[in-house]
Short mmCIF file of C-alpha atoms and ligand atoms in Angstrom, two decimals:
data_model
loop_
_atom_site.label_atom_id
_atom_site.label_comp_id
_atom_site.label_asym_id
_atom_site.label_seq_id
_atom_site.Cartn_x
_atom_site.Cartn_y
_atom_site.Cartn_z
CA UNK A 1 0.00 0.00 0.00
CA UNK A 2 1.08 3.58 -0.55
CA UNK A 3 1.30 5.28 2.70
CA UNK A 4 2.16 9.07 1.53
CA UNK A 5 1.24 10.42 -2.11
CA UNK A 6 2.10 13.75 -3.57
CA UNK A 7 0.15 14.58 -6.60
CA UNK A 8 1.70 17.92 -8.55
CA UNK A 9 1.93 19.93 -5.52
CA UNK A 10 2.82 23.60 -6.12
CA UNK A 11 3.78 25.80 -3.57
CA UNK A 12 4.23 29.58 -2.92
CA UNK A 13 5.65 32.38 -0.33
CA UNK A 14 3.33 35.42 -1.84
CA UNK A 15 4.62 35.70 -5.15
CA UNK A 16 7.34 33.71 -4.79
CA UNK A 17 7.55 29.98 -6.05
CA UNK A 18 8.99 27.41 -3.81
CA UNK A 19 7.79 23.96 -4.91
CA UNK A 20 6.97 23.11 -9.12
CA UNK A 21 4.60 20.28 -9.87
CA UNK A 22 6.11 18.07 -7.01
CA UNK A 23 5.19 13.79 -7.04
CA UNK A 24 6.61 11.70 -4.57
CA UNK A 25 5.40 8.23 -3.75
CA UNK A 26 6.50 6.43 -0.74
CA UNK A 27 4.97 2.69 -0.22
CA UNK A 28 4.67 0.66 3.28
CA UNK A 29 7.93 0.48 5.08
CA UNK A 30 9.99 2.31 2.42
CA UNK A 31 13.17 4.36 3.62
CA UNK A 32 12.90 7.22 1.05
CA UNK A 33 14.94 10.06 0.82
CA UNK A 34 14.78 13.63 -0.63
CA UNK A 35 18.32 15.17 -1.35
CA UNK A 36 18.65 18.86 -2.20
CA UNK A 37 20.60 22.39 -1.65
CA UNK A 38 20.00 24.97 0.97
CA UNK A 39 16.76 26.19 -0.53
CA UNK A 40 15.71 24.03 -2.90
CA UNK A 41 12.06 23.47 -1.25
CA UNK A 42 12.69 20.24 1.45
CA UNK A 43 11.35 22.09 4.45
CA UNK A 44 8.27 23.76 2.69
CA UNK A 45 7.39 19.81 1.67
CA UNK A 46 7.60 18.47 4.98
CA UNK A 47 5.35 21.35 5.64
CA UNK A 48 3.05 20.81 3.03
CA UNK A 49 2.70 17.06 4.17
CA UNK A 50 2.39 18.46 7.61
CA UNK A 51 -0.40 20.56 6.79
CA UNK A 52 1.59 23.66 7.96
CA UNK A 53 1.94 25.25 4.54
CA UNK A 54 -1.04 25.26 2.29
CA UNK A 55 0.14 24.19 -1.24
CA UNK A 56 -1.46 26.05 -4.07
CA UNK A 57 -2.60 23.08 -6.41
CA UNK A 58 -1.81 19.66 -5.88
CA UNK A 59 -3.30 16.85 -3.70
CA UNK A 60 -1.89 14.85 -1.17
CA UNK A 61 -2.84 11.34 0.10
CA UNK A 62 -1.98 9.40 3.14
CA UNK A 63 -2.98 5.91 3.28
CA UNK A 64 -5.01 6.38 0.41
CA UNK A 65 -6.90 9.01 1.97
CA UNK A 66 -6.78 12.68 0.72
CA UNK A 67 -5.32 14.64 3.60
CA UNK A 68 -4.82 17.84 1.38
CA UNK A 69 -7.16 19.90 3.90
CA UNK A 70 -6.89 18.15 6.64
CA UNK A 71 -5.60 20.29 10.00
CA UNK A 72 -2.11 19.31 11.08
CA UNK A 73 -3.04 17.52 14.75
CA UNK A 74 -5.25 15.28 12.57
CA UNK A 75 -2.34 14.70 10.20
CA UNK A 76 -0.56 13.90 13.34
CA UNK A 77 -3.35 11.90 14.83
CA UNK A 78 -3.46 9.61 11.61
CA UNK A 79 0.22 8.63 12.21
CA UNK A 80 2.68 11.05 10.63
CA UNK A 81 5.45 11.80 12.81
CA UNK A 82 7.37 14.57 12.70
CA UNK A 83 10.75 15.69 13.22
CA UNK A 84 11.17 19.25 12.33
CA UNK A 85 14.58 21.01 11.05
CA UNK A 86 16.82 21.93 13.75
CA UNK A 87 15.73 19.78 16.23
CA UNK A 88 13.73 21.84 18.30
CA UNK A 89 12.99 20.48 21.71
CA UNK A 90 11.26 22.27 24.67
CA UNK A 91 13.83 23.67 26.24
CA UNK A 92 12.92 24.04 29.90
CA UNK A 93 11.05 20.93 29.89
CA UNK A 94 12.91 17.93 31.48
CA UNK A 95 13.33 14.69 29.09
CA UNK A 96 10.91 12.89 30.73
CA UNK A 97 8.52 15.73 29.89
CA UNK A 98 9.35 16.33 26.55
CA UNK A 99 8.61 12.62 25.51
CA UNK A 100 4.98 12.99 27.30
CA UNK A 101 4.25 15.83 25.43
CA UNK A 102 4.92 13.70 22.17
CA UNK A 103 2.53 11.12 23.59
CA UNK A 104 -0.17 14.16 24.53
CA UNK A 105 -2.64 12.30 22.32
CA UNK A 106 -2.85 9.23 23.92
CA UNK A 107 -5.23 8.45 26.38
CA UNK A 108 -4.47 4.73 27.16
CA UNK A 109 -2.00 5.69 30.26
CA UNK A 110 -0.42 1.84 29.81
CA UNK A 111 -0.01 2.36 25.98
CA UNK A 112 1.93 5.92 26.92
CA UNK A 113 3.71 3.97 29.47
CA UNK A 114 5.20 1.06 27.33
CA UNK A 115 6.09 4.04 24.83
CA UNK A 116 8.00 5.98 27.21
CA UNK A 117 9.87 2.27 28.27
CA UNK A 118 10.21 1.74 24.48
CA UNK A 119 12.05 5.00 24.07
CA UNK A 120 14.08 4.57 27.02
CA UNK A 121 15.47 1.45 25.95
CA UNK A 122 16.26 2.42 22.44
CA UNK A 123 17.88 5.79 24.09
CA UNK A 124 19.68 4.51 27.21
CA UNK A 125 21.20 7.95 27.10
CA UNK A 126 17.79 10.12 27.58
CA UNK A 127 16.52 7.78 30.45
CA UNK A 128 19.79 8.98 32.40
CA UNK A 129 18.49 12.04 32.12
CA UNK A 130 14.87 12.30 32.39
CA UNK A 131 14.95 14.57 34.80
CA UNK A 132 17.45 17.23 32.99
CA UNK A 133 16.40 20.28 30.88
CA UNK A 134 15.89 19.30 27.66
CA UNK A 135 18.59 23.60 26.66
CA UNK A 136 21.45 21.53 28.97
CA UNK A 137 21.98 18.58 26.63
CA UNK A 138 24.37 18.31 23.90
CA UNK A 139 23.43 18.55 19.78
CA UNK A 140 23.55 15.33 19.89
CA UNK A 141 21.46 14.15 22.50
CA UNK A 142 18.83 16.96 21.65
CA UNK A 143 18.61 15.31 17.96
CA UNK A 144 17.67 11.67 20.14
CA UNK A 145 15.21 13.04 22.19
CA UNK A 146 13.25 15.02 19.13
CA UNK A 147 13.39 11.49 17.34
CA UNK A 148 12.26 9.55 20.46
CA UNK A 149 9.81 12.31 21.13
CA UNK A 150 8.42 11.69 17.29
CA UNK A 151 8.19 8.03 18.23
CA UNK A 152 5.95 8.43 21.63
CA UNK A 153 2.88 8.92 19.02
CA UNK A 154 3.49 5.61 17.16
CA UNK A 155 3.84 6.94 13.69
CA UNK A 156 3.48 5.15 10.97
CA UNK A 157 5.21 7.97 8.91
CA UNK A 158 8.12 9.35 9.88
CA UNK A 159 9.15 13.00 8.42
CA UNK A 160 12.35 13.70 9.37
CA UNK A 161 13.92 17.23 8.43
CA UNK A 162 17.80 17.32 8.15
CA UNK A 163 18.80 15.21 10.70
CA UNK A 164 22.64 16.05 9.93
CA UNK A 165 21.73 19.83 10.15
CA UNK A 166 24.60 21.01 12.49
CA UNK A 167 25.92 17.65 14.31
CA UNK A 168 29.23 16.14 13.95
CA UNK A 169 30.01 13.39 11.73
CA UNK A 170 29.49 10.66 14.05
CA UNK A 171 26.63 12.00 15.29
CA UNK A 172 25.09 12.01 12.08
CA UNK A 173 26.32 8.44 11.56
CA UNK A 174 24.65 7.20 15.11
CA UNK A 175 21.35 9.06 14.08
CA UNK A 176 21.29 7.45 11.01
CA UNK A 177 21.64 3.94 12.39
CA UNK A 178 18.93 5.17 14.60
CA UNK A 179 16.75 5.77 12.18
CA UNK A 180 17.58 2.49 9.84
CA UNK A 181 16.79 0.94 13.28
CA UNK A 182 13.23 2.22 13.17
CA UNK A 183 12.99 1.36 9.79
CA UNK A 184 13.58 -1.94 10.10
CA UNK A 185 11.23 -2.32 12.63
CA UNK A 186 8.46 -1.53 10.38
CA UNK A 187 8.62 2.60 10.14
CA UNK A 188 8.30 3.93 6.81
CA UNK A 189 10.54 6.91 6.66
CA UNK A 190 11.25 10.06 4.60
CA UNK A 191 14.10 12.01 5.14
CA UNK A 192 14.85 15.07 3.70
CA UNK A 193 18.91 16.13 3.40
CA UNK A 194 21.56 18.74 2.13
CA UNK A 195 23.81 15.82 3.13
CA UNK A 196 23.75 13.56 0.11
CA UNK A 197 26.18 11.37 0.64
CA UNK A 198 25.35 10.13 4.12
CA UNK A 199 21.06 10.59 3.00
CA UNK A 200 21.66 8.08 0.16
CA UNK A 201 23.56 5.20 2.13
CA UNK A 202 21.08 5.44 4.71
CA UNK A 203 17.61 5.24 2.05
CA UNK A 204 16.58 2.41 -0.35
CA UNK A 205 15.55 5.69 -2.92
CA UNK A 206 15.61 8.87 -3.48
CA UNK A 207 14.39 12.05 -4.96
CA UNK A 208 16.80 14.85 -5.83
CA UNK A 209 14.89 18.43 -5.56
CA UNK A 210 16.13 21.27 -7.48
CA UNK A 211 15.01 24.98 -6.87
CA UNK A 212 11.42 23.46 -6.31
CA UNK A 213 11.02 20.80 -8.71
CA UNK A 214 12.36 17.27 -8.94
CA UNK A 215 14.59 16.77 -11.60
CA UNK A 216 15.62 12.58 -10.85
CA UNK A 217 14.21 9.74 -8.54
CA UNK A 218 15.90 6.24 -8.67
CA UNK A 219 17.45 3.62 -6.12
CA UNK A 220 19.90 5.29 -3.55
CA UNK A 221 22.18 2.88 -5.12
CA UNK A 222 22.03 4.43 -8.94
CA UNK A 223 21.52 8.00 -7.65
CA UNK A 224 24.77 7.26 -5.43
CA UNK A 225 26.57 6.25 -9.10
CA UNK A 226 24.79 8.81 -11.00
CA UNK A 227 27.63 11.43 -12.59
CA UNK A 228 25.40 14.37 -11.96
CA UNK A 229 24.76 13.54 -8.31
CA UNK A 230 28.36 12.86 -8.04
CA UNK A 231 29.27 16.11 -9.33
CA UNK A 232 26.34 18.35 -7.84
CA UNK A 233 26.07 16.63 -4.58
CA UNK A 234 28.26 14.30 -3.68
CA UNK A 235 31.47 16.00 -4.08
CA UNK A 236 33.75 14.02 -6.58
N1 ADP B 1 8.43 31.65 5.38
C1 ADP B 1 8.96 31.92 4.18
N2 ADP B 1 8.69 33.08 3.54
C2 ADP B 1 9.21 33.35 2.31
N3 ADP B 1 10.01 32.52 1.64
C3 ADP B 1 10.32 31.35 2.22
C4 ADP B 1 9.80 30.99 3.51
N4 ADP B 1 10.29 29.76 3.83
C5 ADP B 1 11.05 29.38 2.79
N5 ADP B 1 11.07 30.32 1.82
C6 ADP B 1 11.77 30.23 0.52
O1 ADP B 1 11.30 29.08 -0.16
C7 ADP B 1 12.37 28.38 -0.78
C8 ADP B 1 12.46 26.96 -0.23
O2 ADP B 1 12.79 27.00 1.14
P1 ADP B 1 12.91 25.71 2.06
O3 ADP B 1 11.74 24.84 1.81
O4 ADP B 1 13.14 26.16 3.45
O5 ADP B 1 14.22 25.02 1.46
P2 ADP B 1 15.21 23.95 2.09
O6 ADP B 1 14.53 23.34 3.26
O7 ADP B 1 15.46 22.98 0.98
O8 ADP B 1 16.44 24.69 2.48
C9 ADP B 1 13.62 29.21 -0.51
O9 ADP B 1 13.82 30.06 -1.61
C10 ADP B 1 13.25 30.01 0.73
O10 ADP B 1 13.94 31.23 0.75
MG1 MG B 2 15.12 23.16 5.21
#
């Protein structure tokens, strides 16, 4: 089944253009990623799937279901998680309370108490320290507890928005494997990324966006041998 459809969406600031006759097509349990410059339109899709940027024309489907008008909390209530760009966590909120607000929606208190054990034992490092501000943790740690927070809802969708935006290397690397994790547990995931190289070993396939419109889509594999990935985006 396809679990997220983008039919020709077109998007504007005012006047401005910021997404051209975009399709993307992500089935069941596919780890799909969109690669692209600073600018080039990621963000304002993950918005537009989010519901937090009307697109101008265009539809969009989740599940089969047309979810082009539908308010964001429903989006979110439906199953799309979401991990916005920069990792933004509530600062003065401890761990422990950050994580609960992910799970807001759920009113089975044992199903929002397995989650919060789930998260803790994928993120050994966050149960250590539930009770700390979320401002006094590292990059690093920040970029766990936004994806565990994502996870509290039990998405079946997961948007994730640069998740090598301003972390070292390694960081990037344990995110990834992080993610892949997920994945193979049954998450379908799209990830968007300025960070080619590490987007496409992480994804089965990808979509390269260019100033708003998407110019290739193939395996992560071909895109990763393509010569005008290589020389555009992957730094040969
Ligand atoms: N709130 C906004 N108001 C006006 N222009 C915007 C706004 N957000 C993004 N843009 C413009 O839309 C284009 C795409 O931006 P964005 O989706 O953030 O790209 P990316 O995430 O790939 O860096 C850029 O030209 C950007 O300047
Ligand atoms: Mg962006």
């Amino acid at each position: 089944m396809k679990v997220l459809r983008l039919e020709n969406i077109d998007a504007y600031y005012g006047q401005s253009q910021a997404l051209t006759d975009v399709s993307i097509d992500i089935k069941e349990g596919e780890f799909v990623t969109i690669i692209g410059a600073n600018g080039a339109g990621k963000t304002t899709i993950m918005k537009c799937i989010m519901g937090l940027h009307r697109p101008r024309r265009g539809r969009i489907y989740f599940r089969n279901r047309d979810i082009t008008n539908m308010e964001p909390w429903d989006r979110a209530a439906l199953g799309i998680g979401y991990i916005p760009e920069g990792r933004r966590v509530f600062p003065d909120l401890t761990v422990e309370e950050n994580l609960r607000m992910g799970g807001y929606r759920i009113v089975d208190r044992k199903r929002l108490e397995n989650n919060l054990e789930k998260c803790f034992r994928l993120f050994p490092r966050l149960k250590e320290r539930k009770s700390q501000a979320a401002r006094t943790m590292s990059g690093g740690e920040q970029q766990m507890l936004a994806i565990a927070r994502a996870l509290m809802s039990d998405p079946v969708l997961l948007l994730i928005d640069e998740i090598s935006m301003g972390l070292m290397p390694i960081l990037v690397n344990h995110s990834l494997e992080i993610v892949k994790k997920l994945h193979g547990e049954g998450i379908t995931v799209l990830l968007v990324e300025q960070n080619a190289s590490k987007a496409l070993k992480a994804a089965d396939r990808g979509y390269v966006l260019e100033t708003g419109r998407i110019t290739l889509q193939d395996t992560s594999e071909n895109l990763r041998n393509n010569d005008e990935v290589i020389r555009a985006y992957l730094g040969a």
